[in-house]
Coordinates of C-alpha atoms (C1' of nucleotides) in Angstrom, one line a residue:
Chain A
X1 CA 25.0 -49.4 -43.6
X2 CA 22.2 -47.5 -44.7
X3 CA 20.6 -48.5 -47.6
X4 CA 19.0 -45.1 -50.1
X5 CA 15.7 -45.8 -49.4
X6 CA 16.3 -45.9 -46.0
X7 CA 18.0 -42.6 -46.3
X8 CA 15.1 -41.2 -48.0
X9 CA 12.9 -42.2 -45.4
X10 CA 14.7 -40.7 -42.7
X11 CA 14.9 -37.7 -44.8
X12 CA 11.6 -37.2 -44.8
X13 CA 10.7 -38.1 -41.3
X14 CA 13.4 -35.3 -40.1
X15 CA 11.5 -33.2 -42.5
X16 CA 8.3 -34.0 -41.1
X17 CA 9.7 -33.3 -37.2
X18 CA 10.1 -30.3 -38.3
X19 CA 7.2 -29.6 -39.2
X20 CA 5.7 -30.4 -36.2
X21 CA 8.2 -27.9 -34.4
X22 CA 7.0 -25.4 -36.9
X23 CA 3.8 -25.9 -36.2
X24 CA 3.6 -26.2 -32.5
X25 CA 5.2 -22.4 -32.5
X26 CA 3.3 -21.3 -34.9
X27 CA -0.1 -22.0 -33.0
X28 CA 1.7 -21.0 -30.4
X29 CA 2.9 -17.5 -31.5
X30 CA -1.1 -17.0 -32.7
X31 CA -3.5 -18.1 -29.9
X32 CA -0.9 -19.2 -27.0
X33 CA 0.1 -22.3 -25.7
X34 CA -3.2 -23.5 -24.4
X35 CA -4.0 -24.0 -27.8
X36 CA -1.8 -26.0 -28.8
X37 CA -2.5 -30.2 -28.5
X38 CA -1.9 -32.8 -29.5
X39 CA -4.8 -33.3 -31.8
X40 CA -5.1 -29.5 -33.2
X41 CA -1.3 -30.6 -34.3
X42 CA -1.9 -34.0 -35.9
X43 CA -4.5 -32.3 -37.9
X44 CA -2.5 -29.5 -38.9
X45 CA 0.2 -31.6 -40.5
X46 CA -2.5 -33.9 -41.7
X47 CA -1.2 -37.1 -39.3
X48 CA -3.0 -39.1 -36.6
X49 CA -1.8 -38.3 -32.9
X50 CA 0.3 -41.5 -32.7
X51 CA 2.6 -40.4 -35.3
X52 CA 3.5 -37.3 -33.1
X53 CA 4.2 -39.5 -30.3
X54 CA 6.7 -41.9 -32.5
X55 CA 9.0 -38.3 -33.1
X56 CA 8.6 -37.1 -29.6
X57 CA 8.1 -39.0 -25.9
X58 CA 5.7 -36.2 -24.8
X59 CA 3.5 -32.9 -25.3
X60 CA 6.8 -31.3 -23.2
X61 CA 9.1 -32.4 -25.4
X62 CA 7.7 -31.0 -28.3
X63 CA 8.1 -27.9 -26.1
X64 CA 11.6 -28.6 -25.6
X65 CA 12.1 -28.7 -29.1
X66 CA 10.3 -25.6 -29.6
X67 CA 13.0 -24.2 -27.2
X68 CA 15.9 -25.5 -28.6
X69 CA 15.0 -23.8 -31.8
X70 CA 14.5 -20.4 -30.0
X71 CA 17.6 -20.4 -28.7
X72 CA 19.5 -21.2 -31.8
X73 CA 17.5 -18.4 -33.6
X74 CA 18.2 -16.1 -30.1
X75 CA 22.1 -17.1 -30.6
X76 CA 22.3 -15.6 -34.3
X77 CA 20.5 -12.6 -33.0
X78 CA 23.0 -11.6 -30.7
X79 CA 25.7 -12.6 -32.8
X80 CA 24.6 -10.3 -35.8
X81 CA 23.6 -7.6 -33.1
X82 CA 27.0 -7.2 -32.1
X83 CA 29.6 -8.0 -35.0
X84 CA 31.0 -4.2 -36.2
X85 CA 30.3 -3.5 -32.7
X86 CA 32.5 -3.3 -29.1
X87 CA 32.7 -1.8 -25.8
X88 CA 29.9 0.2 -25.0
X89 CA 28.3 0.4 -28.1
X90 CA 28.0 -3.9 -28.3
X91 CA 26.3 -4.0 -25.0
X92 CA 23.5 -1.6 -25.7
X93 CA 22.8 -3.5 -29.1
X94 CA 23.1 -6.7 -27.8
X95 CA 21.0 -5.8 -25.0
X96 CA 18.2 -4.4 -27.0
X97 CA 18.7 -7.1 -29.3
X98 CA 17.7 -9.7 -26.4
X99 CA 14.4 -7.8 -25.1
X100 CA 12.7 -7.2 -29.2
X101 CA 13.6 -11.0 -29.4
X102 CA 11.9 -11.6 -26.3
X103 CA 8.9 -9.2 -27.0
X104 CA 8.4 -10.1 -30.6
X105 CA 8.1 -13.6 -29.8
X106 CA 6.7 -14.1 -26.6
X107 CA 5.3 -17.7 -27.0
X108 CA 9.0 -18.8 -27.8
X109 CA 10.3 -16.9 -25.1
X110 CA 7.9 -18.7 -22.6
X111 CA 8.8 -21.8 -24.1
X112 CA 12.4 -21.4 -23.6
X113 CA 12.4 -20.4 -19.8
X114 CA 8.7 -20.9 -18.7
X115 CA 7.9 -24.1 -20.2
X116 CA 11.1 -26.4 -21.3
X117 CA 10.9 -28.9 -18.4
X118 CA 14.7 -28.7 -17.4
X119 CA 16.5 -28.6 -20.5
X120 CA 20.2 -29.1 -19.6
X121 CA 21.6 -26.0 -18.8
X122 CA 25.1 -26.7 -16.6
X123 CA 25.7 -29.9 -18.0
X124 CA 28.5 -31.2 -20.4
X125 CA 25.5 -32.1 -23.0
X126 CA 23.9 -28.4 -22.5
X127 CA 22.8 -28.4 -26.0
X128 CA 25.1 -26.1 -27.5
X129 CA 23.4 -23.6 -28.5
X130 CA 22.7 -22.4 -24.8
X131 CA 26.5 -22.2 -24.1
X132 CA 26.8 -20.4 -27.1
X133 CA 24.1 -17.9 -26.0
X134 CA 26.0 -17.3 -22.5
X135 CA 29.0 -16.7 -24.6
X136 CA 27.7 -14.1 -27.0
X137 CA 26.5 -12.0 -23.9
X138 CA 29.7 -12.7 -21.9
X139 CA 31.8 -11.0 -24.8
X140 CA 29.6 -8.0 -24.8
X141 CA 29.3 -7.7 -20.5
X142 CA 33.6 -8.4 -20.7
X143 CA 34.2 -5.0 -21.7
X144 CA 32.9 -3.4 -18.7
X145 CA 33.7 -6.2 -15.8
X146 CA 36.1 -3.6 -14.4
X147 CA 37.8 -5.8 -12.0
X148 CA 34.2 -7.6 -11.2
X149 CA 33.6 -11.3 -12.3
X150 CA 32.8 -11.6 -16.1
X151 CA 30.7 -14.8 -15.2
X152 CA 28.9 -13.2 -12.3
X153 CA 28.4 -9.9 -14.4
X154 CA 26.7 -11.8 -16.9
X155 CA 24.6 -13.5 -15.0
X156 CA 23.3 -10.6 -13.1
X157 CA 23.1 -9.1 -16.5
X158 CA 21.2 -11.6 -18.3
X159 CA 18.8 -12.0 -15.0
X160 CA 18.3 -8.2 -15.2
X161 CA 17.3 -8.1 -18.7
X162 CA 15.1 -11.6 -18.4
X163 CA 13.1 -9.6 -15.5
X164 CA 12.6 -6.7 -17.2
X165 CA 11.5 -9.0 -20.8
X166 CA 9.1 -11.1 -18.2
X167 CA 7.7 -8.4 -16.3
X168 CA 7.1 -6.2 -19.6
X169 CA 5.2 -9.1 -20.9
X170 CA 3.2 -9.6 -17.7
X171 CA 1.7 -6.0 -18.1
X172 CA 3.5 -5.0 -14.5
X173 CA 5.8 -2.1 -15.4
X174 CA 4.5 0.8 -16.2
X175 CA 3.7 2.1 -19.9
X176 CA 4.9 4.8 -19.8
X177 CA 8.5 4.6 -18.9
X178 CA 9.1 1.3 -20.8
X179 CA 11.8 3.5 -23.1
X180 CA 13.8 4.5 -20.0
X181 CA 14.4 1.3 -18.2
X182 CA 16.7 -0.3 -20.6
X183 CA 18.9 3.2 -20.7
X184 CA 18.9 3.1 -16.9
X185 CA 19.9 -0.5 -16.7
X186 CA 22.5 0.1 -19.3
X187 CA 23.9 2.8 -17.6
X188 CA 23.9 0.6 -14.0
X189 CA 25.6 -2.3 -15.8
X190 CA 28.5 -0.4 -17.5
X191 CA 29.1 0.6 -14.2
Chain B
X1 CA -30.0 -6.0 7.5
X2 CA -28.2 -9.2 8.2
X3 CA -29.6 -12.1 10.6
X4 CA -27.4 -13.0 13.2
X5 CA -27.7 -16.3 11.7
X6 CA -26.8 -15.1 8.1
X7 CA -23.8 -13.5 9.4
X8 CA -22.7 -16.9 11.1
X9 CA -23.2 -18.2 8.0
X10 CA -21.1 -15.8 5.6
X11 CA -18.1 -16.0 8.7
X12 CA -18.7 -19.9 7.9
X13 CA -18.5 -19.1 4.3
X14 CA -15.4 -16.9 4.7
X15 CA -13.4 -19.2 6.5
X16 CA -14.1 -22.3 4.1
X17 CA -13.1 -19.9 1.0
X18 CA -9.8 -19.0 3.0
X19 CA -9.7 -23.1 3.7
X20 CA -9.5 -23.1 0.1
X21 CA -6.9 -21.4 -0.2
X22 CA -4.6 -22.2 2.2
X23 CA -5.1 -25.9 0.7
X24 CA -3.8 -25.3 -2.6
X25 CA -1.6 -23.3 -1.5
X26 CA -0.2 -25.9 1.0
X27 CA -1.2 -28.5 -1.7
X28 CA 1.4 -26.6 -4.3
X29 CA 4.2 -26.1 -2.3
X30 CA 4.3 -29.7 -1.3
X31 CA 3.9 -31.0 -4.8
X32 CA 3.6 -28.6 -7.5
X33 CA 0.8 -26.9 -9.0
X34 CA 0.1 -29.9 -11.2
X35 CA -0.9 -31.4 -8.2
X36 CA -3.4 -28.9 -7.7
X37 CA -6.8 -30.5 -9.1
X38 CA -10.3 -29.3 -8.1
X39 CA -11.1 -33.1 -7.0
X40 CA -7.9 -33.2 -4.9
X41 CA -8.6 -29.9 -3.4
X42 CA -12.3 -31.1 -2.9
X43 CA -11.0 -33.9 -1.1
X44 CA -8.5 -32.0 1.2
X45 CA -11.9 -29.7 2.6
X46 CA -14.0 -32.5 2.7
X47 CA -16.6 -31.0 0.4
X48 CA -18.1 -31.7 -3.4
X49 CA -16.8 -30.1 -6.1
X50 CA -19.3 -27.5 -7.2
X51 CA -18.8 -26.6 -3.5
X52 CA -15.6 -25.0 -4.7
X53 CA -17.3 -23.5 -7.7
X54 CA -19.7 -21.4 -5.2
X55 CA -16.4 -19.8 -4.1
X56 CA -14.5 -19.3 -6.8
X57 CA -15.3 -18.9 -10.8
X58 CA -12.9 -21.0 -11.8
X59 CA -9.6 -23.0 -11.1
X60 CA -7.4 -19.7 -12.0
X61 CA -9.7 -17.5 -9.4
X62 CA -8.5 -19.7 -6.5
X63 CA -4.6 -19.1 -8.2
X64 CA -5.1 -15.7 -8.0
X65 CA -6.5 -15.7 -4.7
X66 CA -2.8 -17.7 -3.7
X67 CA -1.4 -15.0 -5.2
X68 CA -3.2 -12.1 -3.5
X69 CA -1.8 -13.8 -0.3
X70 CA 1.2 -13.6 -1.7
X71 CA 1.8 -10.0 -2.2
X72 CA 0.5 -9.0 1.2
X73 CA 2.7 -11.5 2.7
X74 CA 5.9 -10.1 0.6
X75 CA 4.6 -6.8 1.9
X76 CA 5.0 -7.6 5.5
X77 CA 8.5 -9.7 4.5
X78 CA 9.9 -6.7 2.9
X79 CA 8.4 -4.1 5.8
X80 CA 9.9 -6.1 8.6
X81 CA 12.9 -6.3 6.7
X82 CA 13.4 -2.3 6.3
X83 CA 12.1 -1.0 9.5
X84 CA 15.3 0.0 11.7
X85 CA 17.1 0.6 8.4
X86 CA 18.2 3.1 6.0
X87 CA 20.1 3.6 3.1
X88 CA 22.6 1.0 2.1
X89 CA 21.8 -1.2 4.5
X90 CA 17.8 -1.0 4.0
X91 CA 18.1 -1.8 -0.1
X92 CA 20.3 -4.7 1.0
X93 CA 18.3 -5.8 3.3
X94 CA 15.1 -5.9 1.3
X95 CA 16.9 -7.2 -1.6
X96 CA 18.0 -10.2 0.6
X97 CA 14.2 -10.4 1.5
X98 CA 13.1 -10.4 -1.5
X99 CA 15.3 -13.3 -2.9
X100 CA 14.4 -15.5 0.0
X101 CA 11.0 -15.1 -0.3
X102 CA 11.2 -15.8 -3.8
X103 CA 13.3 -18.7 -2.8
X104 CA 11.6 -20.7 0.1
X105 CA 8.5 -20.5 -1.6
X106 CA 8.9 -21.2 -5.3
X107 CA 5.2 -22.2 -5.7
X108 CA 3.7 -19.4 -4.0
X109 CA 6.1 -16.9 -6.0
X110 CA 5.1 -18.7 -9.1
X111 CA 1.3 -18.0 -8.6
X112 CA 2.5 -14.4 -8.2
X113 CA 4.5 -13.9 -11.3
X114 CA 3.4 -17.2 -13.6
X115 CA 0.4 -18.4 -13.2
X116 CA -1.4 -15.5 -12.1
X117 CA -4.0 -14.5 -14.5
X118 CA -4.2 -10.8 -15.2
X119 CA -4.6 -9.6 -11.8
X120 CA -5.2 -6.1 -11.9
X121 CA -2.2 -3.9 -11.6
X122 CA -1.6 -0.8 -13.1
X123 CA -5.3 0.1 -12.4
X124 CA -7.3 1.6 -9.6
X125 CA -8.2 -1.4 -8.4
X126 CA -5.4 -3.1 -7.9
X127 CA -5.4 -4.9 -4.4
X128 CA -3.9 -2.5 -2.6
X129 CA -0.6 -5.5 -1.5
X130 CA 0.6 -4.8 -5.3
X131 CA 1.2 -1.1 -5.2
X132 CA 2.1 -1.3 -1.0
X133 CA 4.6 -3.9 -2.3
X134 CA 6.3 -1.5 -5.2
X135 CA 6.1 1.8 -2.2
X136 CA 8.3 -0.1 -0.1
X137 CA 10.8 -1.2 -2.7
X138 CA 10.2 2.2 -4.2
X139 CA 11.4 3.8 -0.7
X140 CA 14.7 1.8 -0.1
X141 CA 15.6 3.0 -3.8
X142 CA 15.3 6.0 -3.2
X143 CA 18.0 7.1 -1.3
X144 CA 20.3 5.8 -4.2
X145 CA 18.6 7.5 -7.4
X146 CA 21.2 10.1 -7.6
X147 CA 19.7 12.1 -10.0
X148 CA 17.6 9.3 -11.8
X149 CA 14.3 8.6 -11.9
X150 CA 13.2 6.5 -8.7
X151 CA 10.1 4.8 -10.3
X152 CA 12.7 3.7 -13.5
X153 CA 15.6 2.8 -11.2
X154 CA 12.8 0.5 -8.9
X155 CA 11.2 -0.8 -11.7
X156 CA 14.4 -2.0 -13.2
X157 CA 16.0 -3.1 -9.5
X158 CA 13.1 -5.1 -9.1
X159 CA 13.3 -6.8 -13.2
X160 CA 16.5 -7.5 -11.7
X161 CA 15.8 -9.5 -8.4
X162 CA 12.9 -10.9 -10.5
X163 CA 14.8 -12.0 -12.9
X164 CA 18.1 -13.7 -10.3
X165 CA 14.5 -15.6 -8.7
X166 CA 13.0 -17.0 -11.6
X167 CA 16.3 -18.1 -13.2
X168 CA 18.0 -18.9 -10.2
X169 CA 15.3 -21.6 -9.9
X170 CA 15.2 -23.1 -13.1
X171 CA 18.5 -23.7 -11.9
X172 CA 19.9 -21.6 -15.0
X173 CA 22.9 -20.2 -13.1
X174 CA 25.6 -21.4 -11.7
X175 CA 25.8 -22.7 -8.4
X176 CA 29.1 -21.9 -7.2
X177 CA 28.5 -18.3 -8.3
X178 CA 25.4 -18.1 -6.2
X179 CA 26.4 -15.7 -3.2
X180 CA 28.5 -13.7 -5.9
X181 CA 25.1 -12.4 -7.8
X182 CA 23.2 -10.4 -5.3
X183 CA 26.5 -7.9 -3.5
X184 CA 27.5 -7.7 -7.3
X185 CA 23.6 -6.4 -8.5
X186 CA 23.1 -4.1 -5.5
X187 CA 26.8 -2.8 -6.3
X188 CA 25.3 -1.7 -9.4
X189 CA 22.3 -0.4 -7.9
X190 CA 23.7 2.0 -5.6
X191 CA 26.2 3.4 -8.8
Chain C
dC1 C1' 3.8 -60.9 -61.3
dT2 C1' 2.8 -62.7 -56.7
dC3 C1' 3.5 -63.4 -52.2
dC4 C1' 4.9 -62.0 -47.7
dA5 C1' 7.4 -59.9 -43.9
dT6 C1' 8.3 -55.6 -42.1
dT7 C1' 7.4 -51.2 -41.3
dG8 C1' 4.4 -47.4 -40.6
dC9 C1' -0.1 -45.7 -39.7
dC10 C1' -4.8 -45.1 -38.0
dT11 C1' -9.0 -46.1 -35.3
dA12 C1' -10.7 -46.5 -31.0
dG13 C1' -10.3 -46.1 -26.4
dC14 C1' -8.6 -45.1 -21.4
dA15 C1' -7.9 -42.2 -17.5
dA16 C1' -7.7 -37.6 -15.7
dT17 C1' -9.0 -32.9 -15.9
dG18 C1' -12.1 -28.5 -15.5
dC19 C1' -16.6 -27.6 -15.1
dT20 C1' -22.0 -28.0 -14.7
dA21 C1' -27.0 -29.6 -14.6
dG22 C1' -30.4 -31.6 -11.9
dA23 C1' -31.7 -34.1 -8.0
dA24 C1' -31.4 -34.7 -3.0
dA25 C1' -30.8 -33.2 1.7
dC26 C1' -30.6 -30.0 5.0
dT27 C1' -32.0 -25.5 7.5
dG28 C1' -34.8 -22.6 10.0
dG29 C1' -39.2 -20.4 10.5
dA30 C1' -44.5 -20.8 10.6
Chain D
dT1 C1' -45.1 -30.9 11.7
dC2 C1' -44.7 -29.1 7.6
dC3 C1' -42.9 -26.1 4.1
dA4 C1' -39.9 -22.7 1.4
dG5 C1' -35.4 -21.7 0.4
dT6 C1' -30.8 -22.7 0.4
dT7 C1' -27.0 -25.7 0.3
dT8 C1' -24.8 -29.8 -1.1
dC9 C1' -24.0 -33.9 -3.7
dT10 C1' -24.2 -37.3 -7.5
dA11 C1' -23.6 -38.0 -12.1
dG12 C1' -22.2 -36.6 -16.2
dC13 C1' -20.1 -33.8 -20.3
dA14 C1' -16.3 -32.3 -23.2
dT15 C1' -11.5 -31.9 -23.6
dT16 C1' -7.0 -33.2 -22.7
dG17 C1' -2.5 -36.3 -23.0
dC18 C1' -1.4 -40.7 -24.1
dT19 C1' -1.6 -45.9 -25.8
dA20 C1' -3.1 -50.6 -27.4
dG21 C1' -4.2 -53.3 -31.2
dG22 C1' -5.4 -54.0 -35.7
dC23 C1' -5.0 -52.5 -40.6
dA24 C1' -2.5 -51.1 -44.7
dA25 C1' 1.3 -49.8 -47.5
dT26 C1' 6.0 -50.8 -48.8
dG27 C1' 9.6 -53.0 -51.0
dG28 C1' 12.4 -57.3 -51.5
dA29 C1' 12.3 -62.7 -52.7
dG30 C1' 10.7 -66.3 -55.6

DNA sequence: CTCCATTGCCTAGCAATGCTAGAAACTGGA
DNA sequence: TCCAGTTTCTAGCATTGCTAGGCAATGGAG
């Protein structure tokens, strides 16, 4: 039974988790990763170090957190990328929806598949939000199984298009075709 | 005009640099790249620190010197694996290659495509393994572009098998669908 | 209003890391 | 045998993630 003070007080440390979340992406978004620790973030939400460490167990779970939120924010992405749409016309938006996420945010993207030491992905507590991910994309790819494996469609789909988002990023595709590869791949994928 | 003794000397050099690097290497694949500390490495060759630091500028130099060894070992991987072939059976083939590589030496891949700090590649100098790499992909593509552009179609087949590695090993697929992925990309791949 | 227990917080420090300056030791020729 | 030049090592710095132990604020009881 939770008295309102103590209500209050967990308000505001839920409030103040947040704001370290916030904060970690936000260094991370504008100088990279490296410069984001542990002290630069206490003294960006005006805390000593310790305090950080009674919200999360570790530097990587901060990370995680980071993640998490990425792949909430990537979920309503896709969502809003494809409602109105179907068939052919939801796989090309949700597909360019998925590499200007990635490219726009490239710090959260590397948290969410470079960094996040082993969130759960196959398990029954697979935060949901990753299920709900797979989903969005397993609607879109559906359409155009054509007697193939939804499932394995996706995946192969999903790999293709975190290749192509990771290898753009890594400056080892060339320049100048960057606007046809995603046409190309489209066309590959709806078969 | 080199002394006989100098040249001993730089031959001495070379092979304690390439000592290096087979020891991190080695070093990484056994236990991670976190494992991977100058002192530890010092250790391994039985030398001082700074020793190291005669060799390479810094801790990422001797990454990307793993990684150079890397892509001319892919290079031979993917040569061996195409020579006697043609067509279908070549792109399968080096797609299989390329997935085991990828596969039975997760470390070494990710100093090629992670850790890897801005080795040249789009430019003249890039060491000549990188582009020898993308001609032999490019070449097994190329008897299925059909029309397309060969350097989109290999830059997105390779985002693709990039892509089935790297998620594949942060264990981000499933399991059982595992021997599914690969017939059902290169279905795609050959239209 | 005062006291006190509980909770939350901060200061200070540890061990490990990448990297470097300066001294010591070795090498090979005179 | 000695010396110049090079190579190597010892010792240390700054920064990192993380933690122990003490201090202070908070809010209920008398």
């Amino acid at each position: 039974m939770p008295t309102p003070i103590q209500q209050r007080r967990e308000r505001e440390r839920a409030q103040r988790q947040q704001l370290i979340v916030a904060t970690a992406r936000e260094l991370a978004e504008t100088e990279g990763w490296d410069a984001v620790t542990i002290r630069r973030l206490a003294d960006s939400i005006e805390y000593s170090q310790p305090v950080l460490y009674s919200h999360f167990a570790d530097k990587g779970a901060i990370i995680d957190a980071v993640a998490l939120q990425g792949f909430a924010e990537l979920v309503t992405v896709l969502r809003s990328a494809g409602t109105g749409r179907s068939g052919r016309k939801k796989l090309d938006a949700l597909a360019k929806a998925y590499l200007d996420f990635a490219d726009e945010q490239p710090a959260l993207y590397e948290a969410m598949f470079t960094l996040a030491s082993d969130l759960p992905f196959g398990t029954p507590e697979a935060p949901s939000s990753l299920r709900e991910g797979y989903e969005e994309l397993r609607t879109a790819f559906a359409a155009h199984a054509d007697g193939r494996d939804v499932d394995v469609l996706t995946e192969v789909g999903w790999s293709a298009l975190h290749g192509l988002a990771t290898l753009t990023r890594a400056r080892r595709l060339r320049p100048d075709l960057r606007d046809q590869r995603l046409p190309l791949l489209l066309g590959l994928l709806r078969g």
